[in-house]
């Protein structure tokens, strides 16, 4: 598990599973820098996403740090930092 | 100032959508059957009124599906249909000029059951963040408010099966206080195994396995009711404003009365009659002007006797046609009164009283029960009665506008 990393495709899958997608939102494109609120995800959607990432990757995430990430790219970076620290 | 109904939408076990429900009801088609949502074999009661053919994914975005119970999805879809029926678009009113009051008897039970199962079988980290509100009584009003920007007065009424009428009455209060448009009514559903245990605990559920014999109010062989799911969502508006925008008006919400029964065994009479009389007084309607009563129809002998006695006292023996089309849907929790208000408005529209099915009226009740076939009759004024467990009595008068 040492080289486990979350990719944007992983995140899209987990987001869809956790919170679904809003009408008119296309997650299949490049969403790396699109703020979560523009993607239709509020703090509760991100909490549920955080919970699923923790379960799937066996990593503990701090809610505040998680919610501070405004975009998918920032969130992936935060998760991967934790994963690297665990490795 | 009058409050009128300009939009309505129905979901019932015998018909999804107002016209499907009404066609089935006039034809005497039942929506009762063996429970399919879970395996009911080990339970003492196995019949329910389940809504068929509801595909939430056809109507709601995925974002909404992940965070809602089945009952909230029904509320959301019916609200879309009710607004369409009213000819109201979301931007026709400013956000603070529209509100929402619904009733709920159980909240999002099925969602809650799943998350509780996750908690004890896998652990707390497997409980959905959306459980924080998805189970809750007020969740339907909240999600309706968000979906349609209903920023005016909002709330939820919890008074068991009387709730649908109580919510509509609260909506009328808000119209009178100056909110031009209120979304209201109730849609309930708790037909999961956890919800079923709660229904059974109430002690009034029919254990018959025959859909034809299971729910027979005012029949000498009445043995409790069959629970169902569904109800109706209505759009209420101040009459003048509704007429100014050229709205089609289903009818006037003309009167409301409510009462609470005295403590059992205390020797004081039941309070249902008072609720009926105050609704008539509120509407300015004499008993002789009422063309039909949609009964609460508990199908429990002593409760049927109380209702029949109240109706005889107010209207005289056989003094008014009485019906309970809920014999085809089961009792829908707080949805039951809202559905009956919709049915009463359709009775007014089509000059027909829908039948009570499967019942051989016990003459001892002294009611003119409309059984078997619909009865053609001009209907200008209808009374709807609903009672909730623990002593809630409510009555509503609707009349042709």
Coordinates of C-alpha atoms in Angstrom, one line a residue:
Chain A
X1 CA 0.0 0.0 0.0
X2 CA 3.1 2.2 0.2
X3 CA 2.5 3.8 -3.2
X4 CA -1.3 4.1 -2.9
X5 CA -2.4 7.5 -4.3
X6 CA -5.9 8.9 -4.9
X7 CA -6.4 10.0 -8.5
X8 CA -9.0 12.4 -9.8
X9 CA -10.8 9.4 -11.4
X10 CA -10.9 7.8 -7.9
X11 CA -12.3 11.0 -6.5
X12 CA -15.0 11.4 -9.2
X13 CA -16.1 7.8 -8.6
X14 CA -16.3 8.4 -4.8
X15 CA -18.1 11.8 -5.2
X16 CA -20.7 10.2 -7.5
X17 CA -21.2 7.3 -5.1
X18 CA -21.3 9.5 -2.0
X19 CA -23.3 12.5 -3.2
X20 CA -24.4 12.0 -6.8
X21 CA -24.2 14.7 -9.5
X22 CA -26.3 17.8 -9.9
X23 CA -28.3 18.5 -13.0
X24 CA -26.1 20.1 -15.7
X25 CA -22.9 19.1 -14.1
X26 CA -20.4 17.0 -16.1
X27 CA -17.8 15.3 -14.0
X28 CA -16.3 13.5 -16.9
X29 CA -14.4 16.7 -18.0
X30 CA -11.4 18.4 -16.4
X31 CA -12.7 19.4 -12.9
X32 CA -9.3 19.6 -11.1
X33 CA -9.6 23.4 -10.5
X34 CA -13.3 23.8 -10.4
X35 CA -14.4 24.8 -6.9
X36 CA -16.7 22.2 -5.2
X37 CA -19.5 24.7 -4.8
X38 CA -19.6 25.2 -8.6
X39 CA -19.8 21.4 -9.0
X40 CA -22.8 21.4 -6.7
X41 CA -21.2 19.9 -3.6
X42 CA -21.7 21.4 -0.2
X43 CA -19.9 20.7 3.0
X44 CA -22.1 17.7 3.9
X45 CA -21.4 16.1 0.5
X46 CA -17.7 16.6 1.2
X47 CA -18.0 15.1 4.7
X48 CA -19.7 12.0 3.2
X49 CA -16.9 11.9 0.6
X50 CA -14.3 12.2 3.3
X51 CA -15.9 9.4 5.2
X52 CA -15.8 7.1 2.2
X53 CA -12.2 7.9 1.3
X54 CA -11.2 7.1 4.9
X55 CA -13.0 3.8 4.7
X56 CA -11.7 2.8 1.3
X57 CA -8.0 3.9 1.9
X58 CA -7.8 3.2 5.6
X59 CA -6.5 6.7 6.3
X60 CA -7.6 9.2 8.9
X61 CA -8.5 12.6 7.6
X62 CA -9.1 15.7 9.7
X63 CA -12.5 17.2 8.9
X64 CA -11.2 20.8 9.0
X65 CA -8.3 20.1 6.7
X66 CA -10.6 18.2 4.4
X67 CA -13.2 21.0 4.2
X68 CA -10.5 23.6 3.7
X69 CA -9.8 22.1 0.3
X70 CA -11.9 24.1 -2.2
X71 CA -11.1 22.1 -5.4
X72 CA -10.7 18.5 -6.3
X73 CA -7.0 19.1 -6.9
X74 CA -6.5 20.6 -3.4
X75 CA -8.4 17.8 -1.9
X76 CA -6.5 15.0 -3.7
X77 CA -3.3 16.7 -2.6
X78 CA -4.4 16.8 1.1
X79 CA -5.4 13.1 1.0
X80 CA -2.2 12.0 -0.7
X81 CA -0.2 13.8 1.8
X82 CA -1.9 11.8 4.6
X83 CA -1.4 8.6 2.6
X84 CA 2.3 9.3 2.2
X85 CA 2.6 10.1 5.9
X86 CA 0.9 6.7 6.7
X87 CA 3.1 4.8 4.3
Chain B
X1 CA -60.1 36.7 2.6
X2 CA -60.5 33.2 1.0
X3 CA -57.8 30.6 0.5
X4 CA -58.1 28.5 -2.5
X5 CA -56.5 25.4 -3.9
X6 CA -54.9 26.1 -7.3
X7 CA -52.7 23.0 -7.7
X8 CA -52.7 19.4 -6.6
X9 CA -50.7 16.3 -7.1
X10 CA -51.4 12.8 -5.8
X11 CA -49.5 9.6 -5.2
X12 CA -51.5 6.7 -4.0
X13 CA -51.2 2.9 -4.0
X14 CA -53.9 2.6 -6.6
X15 CA -52.6 5.4 -8.9
X16 CA -49.6 7.6 -9.3
X17 CA -50.7 11.0 -10.4
X18 CA -54.0 12.7 -9.8
X19 CA -55.9 11.4 -12.8
X20 CA -54.6 7.8 -12.5
X21 CA -55.6 7.8 -8.8
X22 CA -59.0 9.2 -9.6
X23 CA -59.8 6.8 -12.4
X24 CA -58.8 3.9 -10.3
X25 CA -60.8 5.1 -7.3
X26 CA -64.0 5.6 -9.3
X27 CA -63.5 2.2 -10.8
X28 CA -63.1 0.6 -7.4
X29 CA -59.5 -0.6 -8.1
X30 CA -57.5 -1.5 -5.0
X31 CA -53.9 -0.7 -4.4
X32 CA -53.6 -3.1 -1.5
X33 CA -51.5 -6.2 -1.7
X34 CA -48.8 -8.4 -0.2
X35 CA -45.8 -6.3 1.0
X36 CA -42.9 -6.4 -1.5
X37 CA -40.4 -4.0 0.1
X38 CA -39.3 -6.6 2.5
X39 CA -40.1 -10.2 3.2
X40 CA -43.2 -10.0 5.5
X41 CA -43.5 -13.7 6.3
X42 CA -42.5 -13.5 9.9
X43 CA -44.8 -10.5 10.7
X44 CA -48.4 -10.9 11.9
X45 CA -49.6 -8.4 9.2
X46 CA -48.5 -8.8 5.6
X47 CA -50.6 -6.4 3.5
X48 CA -49.9 -2.8 2.6
X49 CA -50.7 -0.2 0.0
X50 CA -47.5 0.3 -1.9
X51 CA -47.1 2.9 -4.7
X52 CA -46.2 1.2 -8.0
X53 CA -44.1 2.4 -10.9
X54 CA -42.4 5.3 -9.1
X55 CA -38.9 5.8 -10.7
X56 CA -37.3 8.7 -8.8
X57 CA -34.3 8.7 -11.1
X58 CA -36.6 9.8 -14.0
X59 CA -37.6 12.9 -12.0
X60 CA -34.7 13.9 -9.7
X61 CA -31.0 14.5 -10.1
X62 CA -28.5 12.1 -8.6
X63 CA -27.4 14.7 -6.2
X64 CA -30.9 14.5 -4.6
X65 CA -31.1 10.7 -4.7
X66 CA -28.1 10.1 -2.5
X67 CA -29.5 12.3 0.3
X68 CA -33.2 11.4 0.3
X69 CA -35.5 8.8 1.6
X70 CA -38.1 7.3 -0.7
X71 CA -40.8 9.5 1.1
X72 CA -38.8 12.7 0.4
X73 CA -38.5 11.8 -3.3
X74 CA -42.2 11.3 -3.5
X75 CA -42.7 14.8 -1.9
X76 CA -40.3 16.4 -4.3
X77 CA -41.8 14.9 -7.4
X78 CA -45.4 15.7 -6.3
X79 CA -44.4 19.3 -5.6
X80 CA -43.2 19.6 -9.2
X81 CA -46.5 18.2 -10.4
X82 CA -48.5 20.4 -8.0
X83 CA -46.8 23.6 -9.2
X84 CA -47.3 22.5 -12.8
X85 CA -50.9 21.9 -12.1
X86 CA -51.2 25.3 -10.5
X87 CA -49.6 26.9 -13.6
X88 CA -47.1 28.5 -11.2
X89 CA -43.4 28.9 -12.2
X90 CA -40.8 29.2 -9.6
X91 CA -40.0 32.8 -10.4
X92 CA -43.6 34.0 -10.5
X93 CA -43.4 35.0 -6.8
X94 CA -40.6 36.5 -4.9
X95 CA -38.9 33.9 -2.7
X96 CA -40.3 35.3 0.6
X97 CA -43.9 35.3 -0.8
X98 CA -44.0 31.5 -0.8
X99 CA -43.7 29.0 2.0
X100 CA -44.2 25.4 2.7
X101 CA -45.9 23.4 5.5
X102 CA -46.1 19.6 5.3
X103 CA -47.0 16.9 7.8
X104 CA -45.1 13.8 8.6
X105 CA -45.9 10.8 10.8
X106 CA -42.6 9.0 10.5
X107 CA -39.9 10.9 8.6
X108 CA -37.5 9.0 6.3
X109 CA -37.8 5.6 7.9
X110 CA -36.3 3.4 5.2
X111 CA -33.2 5.6 5.0
X112 CA -32.9 5.5 8.8
X113 CA -33.3 1.7 8.9
X114 CA -30.5 1.3 6.3
X115 CA -28.1 3.6 8.2
X116 CA -28.9 2.0 11.6
X117 CA -28.2 -1.3 10.0
X118 CA -24.8 0.1 8.8
X119 CA -24.0 1.3 12.2
X120 CA -24.6 -1.9 14.1
X121 CA -23.3 -4.2 11.4
X122 CA -20.2 -2.3 10.2
X123 CA -19.6 0.6 12.5
X124 CA -20.3 4.3 13.0
X125 CA -18.0 5.4 10.1
X126 CA -20.4 3.6 7.7
X127 CA -23.4 5.8 8.6
X128 CA -24.2 8.3 5.9
X129 CA -23.6 12.0 6.7
X130 CA -27.1 12.5 5.2
X131 CA -28.7 10.5 8.0
X132 CA -28.3 13.8 9.9
X133 CA -31.5 15.0 8.2
X134 CA -32.8 12.4 5.9
X135 CA -34.7 10.5 8.6
X136 CA -36.2 13.7 10.1
X137 CA -39.9 14.7 10.2
X138 CA -39.1 18.1 8.8
X139 CA -37.0 16.9 6.0
X140 CA -39.7 17.0 3.4
X141 CA -40.5 20.7 4.1
X142 CA -36.8 21.5 4.1
X143 CA -36.1 19.8 0.8
X144 CA -39.2 21.3 -0.8
X145 CA -38.1 24.7 0.5
X146 CA -34.7 24.3 -1.1
X147 CA -35.9 22.9 -4.4
X148 CA -38.4 25.7 -5.0
X149 CA -36.8 28.6 -3.1
X150 CA -39.7 28.7 -0.7
X151 CA -38.2 31.3 1.7
X152 CA -41.5 32.3 3.4
X153 CA -43.0 30.7 6.5
X154 CA -42.2 27.0 6.7
X155 CA -42.7 24.1 9.1
X156 CA -43.9 20.6 9.7
X157 CA -46.9 19.3 11.7
X158 CA -46.6 16.0 13.5
X159 CA -50.1 14.7 14.6
X160 CA -50.2 11.2 13.2
X161 CA -53.0 10.6 10.7
X162 CA -54.6 14.0 11.4
X163 CA -51.4 15.7 10.2
X164 CA -52.3 16.2 6.5
X165 CA -55.4 18.3 7.5
X166 CA -53.5 20.2 10.2
X167 CA -50.7 21.1 7.8
X168 CA -53.2 22.5 5.2
X169 CA -54.8 24.5 8.0
X170 CA -51.4 25.9 9.0
X171 CA -50.7 26.8 5.4
X172 CA -54.1 28.7 5.3
X173 CA -53.1 30.6 8.4
X174 CA -49.9 31.7 6.6
X175 CA -51.9 32.8 3.5
X176 CA -54.2 34.8 5.8
X177 CA -51.1 36.4 7.5
X178 CA -50.0 37.6 4.1
X179 CA -48.0 34.9 2.3
X180 CA -49.6 34.8 -1.1
X181 CA -48.7 31.2 -1.9
X182 CA -48.1 28.1 0.3
X183 CA -47.2 24.6 -0.7
X184 CA -48.8 22.2 1.6
X185 CA -50.3 18.7 2.2
X186 CA -48.5 15.5 3.2
X187 CA -47.0 12.4 1.7
X188 CA -46.0 9.7 4.1
X189 CA -44.3 6.3 3.7
X190 CA -42.8 4.0 6.2
X191 CA -43.2 0.6 4.6
X192 CA -39.8 -0.9 5.5
X193 CA -39.3 -3.6 8.1
X194 CA -38.4 -1.0 10.9
X195 CA -41.4 1.1 10.0
X196 CA -43.6 -2.0 9.9
X197 CA -42.8 -2.8 13.5
X198 CA -43.8 0.8 14.4
X199 CA -47.1 0.3 12.6
X200 CA -47.7 -3.0 14.4
X201 CA -47.0 -1.4 17.7
X202 CA -50.0 0.9 17.2
X203 CA -52.2 -2.1 17.6
X204 CA -54.7 -1.1 14.8
X205 CA -53.3 -3.1 11.9
X206 CA -55.4 -5.7 10.1
X207 CA -53.8 -9.2 10.2
X208 CA -56.0 -10.4 7.3
X209 CA -54.0 -11.7 4.3
X210 CA -56.9 -11.1 1.9
X211 CA -56.8 -7.6 0.3
X212 CA -60.6 -7.7 -0.2
X213 CA -61.4 -8.4 3.5
X214 CA -58.5 -6.7 5.2
X215 CA -59.8 -3.1 5.6
X216 CA -63.5 -2.7 6.2
X217 CA -64.5 0.4 8.2
X218 CA -68.1 0.6 9.4
X219 CA -68.5 -3.2 8.7
X220 CA -69.5 -5.5 11.6
X221 CA -66.4 -7.5 10.8
X222 CA -64.0 -4.6 10.8
X223 CA -60.6 -5.8 12.0
X224 CA -58.2 -2.8 11.7
X225 CA -56.7 -1.0 8.8
X226 CA -54.0 -1.6 6.2
X227 CA -51.2 0.9 6.1
X228 CA -50.3 2.5 2.8
X229 CA -48.0 5.1 1.5
X230 CA -48.6 8.3 -0.4
X231 CA -50.8 11.4 -0.1
X232 CA -51.2 14.7 -1.8
X233 CA -49.3 18.0 -2.2
X234 CA -51.4 21.1 -2.8
X235 CA -50.8 24.7 -3.8
X236 CA -52.8 27.2 -1.7
X237 CA -53.2 30.8 -2.7
X238 CA -55.1 33.9 -1.6
X239 CA -58.2 33.9 -3.8
X240 CA -58.0 37.4 -5.2
X241 CA -54.3 37.0 -6.2
X242 CA -55.1 33.6 -7.8
X243 CA -58.0 35.1 -9.8
X244 CA -55.9 38.0 -10.9
X245 CA -53.3 35.7 -12.4
X246 CA -56.2 33.8 -14.1
X247 CA -55.5 30.6 -12.1
X248 CA -57.8 27.6 -12.5
X249 CA -59.2 27.1 -9.0
X250 CA -60.0 23.5 -7.7
X251 CA -61.9 24.8 -4.7
X252 CA -61.9 26.8 -1.6
X253 CA -60.3 25.7 1.7
X254 CA -63.3 27.0 3.5
X255 CA -63.1 25.6 7.1
X256 CA -61.1 23.8 9.6
X257 CA -61.7 22.5 13.1
X258 CA -59.6 20.5 15.5
X259 CA -59.9 19.0 18.9
X260 CA -58.1 16.7 21.2
X261 CA -59.8 13.7 23.0
X262 CA -60.0 13.7 26.7
X263 CA -58.0 11.2 28.8
X264 CA -59.2 7.6 28.2
X265 CA -61.4 6.4 31.1
X266 CA -62.0 9.9 32.4
X267 CA -65.7 9.8 31.6
X268 CA -65.8 12.8 29.2
X269 CA -67.1 12.3 25.7
X270 CA -64.8 12.0 22.6
X271 CA -64.0 15.4 21.0
X272 CA -64.5 14.5 17.4
X273 CA -67.9 16.1 17.1
X274 CA -66.4 19.4 18.3
X275 CA -63.8 19.3 15.5
X276 CA -66.5 18.7 12.9
X277 CA -68.8 21.4 14.2
X278 CA -66.0 24.0 14.4
X279 CA -64.9 23.2 10.9
X280 CA -68.5 23.8 9.7
X281 CA -68.8 27.0 11.8
X282 CA -65.4 28.2 10.5
X283 CA -66.7 27.7 6.9
X284 CA -70.1 29.3 7.6
X285 CA -71.7 26.1 6.4
X286 CA -74.9 24.5 7.9
X287 CA -74.8 20.7 8.2
X288 CA -77.6 20.4 5.5
X289 CA -75.3 22.2 3.0
X290 CA -72.6 19.4 3.2
X291 CA -72.9 17.1 0.2
X292 CA -70.4 14.4 1.3
X293 CA -68.2 13.4 4.2
X294 CA -64.8 11.7 3.6
X295 CA -64.6 9.7 6.8
X296 CA -61.6 8.9 8.9
X297 CA -62.7 5.2 8.8
X298 CA -60.5 3.6 11.4
X299 CA -62.1 0.1 10.9
X300 CA -61.7 -0.5 14.7
X301 CA -65.1 -1.0 16.2
X302 CA -65.0 1.5 19.0
X303 CA -63.4 4.2 16.8
X304 CA -65.9 3.6 14.0
X305 CA -68.7 4.0 16.6
X306 CA -67.2 7.3 17.8
X307 CA -67.0 8.6 14.3
X308 CA -70.5 7.4 13.3
X309 CA -71.9 8.9 16.5
X310 CA -70.3 12.3 15.8
X311 CA -71.6 12.3 12.2
X312 CA -75.1 11.2 13.3
X313 CA -75.2 14.0 16.0
X314 CA -74.2 16.6 13.5
X315 CA -76.0 15.5 10.4
X316 CA -78.8 13.2 11.7
X317 CA -79.0 9.5 11.0
X318 CA -78.2 8.8 7.3
X319 CA -78.3 12.6 6.9
X320 CA -75.3 12.9 4.6
X321 CA -73.5 10.6 2.2
X322 CA -70.3 9.2 3.8
X323 CA -67.5 7.6 2.0
X324 CA -64.0 6.1 2.6
X325 CA -62.2 5.5 -0.7
X326 CA -59.1 4.9 1.5
X327 CA -60.4 1.3 1.6
X328 CA -58.5 1.1 -1.8
X329 CA -55.3 2.8 -0.7
X330 CA -55.0 1.9 3.0
X331 CA -54.4 4.7 5.5
X332 CA -51.4 6.8 4.4
X333 CA -50.3 8.2 7.8
X334 CA -50.4 12.0 7.5
X335 CA -50.9 11.6 3.8
X336 CA -54.4 10.2 4.3
X337 CA -56.1 13.5 5.1
X338 CA -54.3 15.3 2.3
X339 CA -55.3 12.6 -0.2
X340 CA -59.0 12.9 1.0
X341 CA -58.9 16.6 0.4
X342 CA -57.7 16.1 -3.1
X343 CA -60.4 13.4 -3.6
X344 CA -63.0 15.8 -2.2
X345 CA -62.0 18.5 -4.7
X346 CA -62.2 16.0 -7.5
X347 CA -65.7 15.0 -6.3
X348 CA -66.7 18.7 -6.6
X349 CA -65.1 18.9 -10.1
X350 CA -66.8 15.7 -11.5
X351 CA -70.0 15.7 -9.4
X352 CA -69.4 12.2 -8.2
X353 CA -68.8 10.6 -4.8
X354 CA -66.2 7.8 -5.0
X355 CA -67.1 4.5 -3.4
X356 CA -66.1 2.7 -0.2
X357 CA -65.1 -0.7 -1.4
X358 CA -65.4 -4.2 0.2
X359 CA -67.7 -3.0 3.0
X360 CA -71.1 -4.2 4.0
X361 CA -72.3 -1.3 6.2
X362 CA -73.4 -2.3 9.7
X363 CA -76.8 -0.6 10.0
X364 CA -76.1 0.0 13.7
X365 CA -73.8 2.9 12.6
X366 CA -76.7 4.8 11.0
X367 CA -74.6 6.1 8.1
X368 CA -75.5 6.6 4.5
X369 CA -72.3 4.9 3.4
X370 CA -71.6 5.1 -0.4
X371 CA -70.5 1.5 -1.2
X372 CA -69.6 -0.5 -4.2
X373 CA -70.2 2.0 -7.0
X374 CA -69.6 5.8 -7.3
X375 CA -72.6 7.9 -6.7
X376 CA -73.5 10.7 -9.2
X377 CA -74.5 13.8 -7.2
X378 CA -73.7 17.5 -7.4
X379 CA -71.0 18.2 -4.8
X380 CA -70.5 21.8 -3.8
X381 CA -69.3 21.3 -0.2
X382 CA -67.3 18.4 1.3
X383 CA -66.2 17.6 4.8
X384 CA -63.0 15.6 5.4
X385 CA -62.3 14.0 8.8
X386 CA -59.0 12.6 10.0
X387 CA -57.9 11.3 13.3
X388 CA -54.5 10.5 14.7
X389 CA -53.4 8.1 17.4
X390 CA -53.4 9.5 20.8
X391 CA -56.5 11.8 20.5
X392 CA -56.0 14.0 17.4
X393 CA -59.2 15.0 15.6
X394 CA -59.3 17.3 12.6
X395 CA -61.9 18.2 10.1
X396 CA -61.7 20.3 6.9
X397 CA -64.4 21.8 4.7
X398 CA -63.7 22.4 1.0
X399 CA -66.2 23.9 -1.4
X400 CA -66.6 24.9 -5.0
X401 CA -65.0 28.3 -5.6

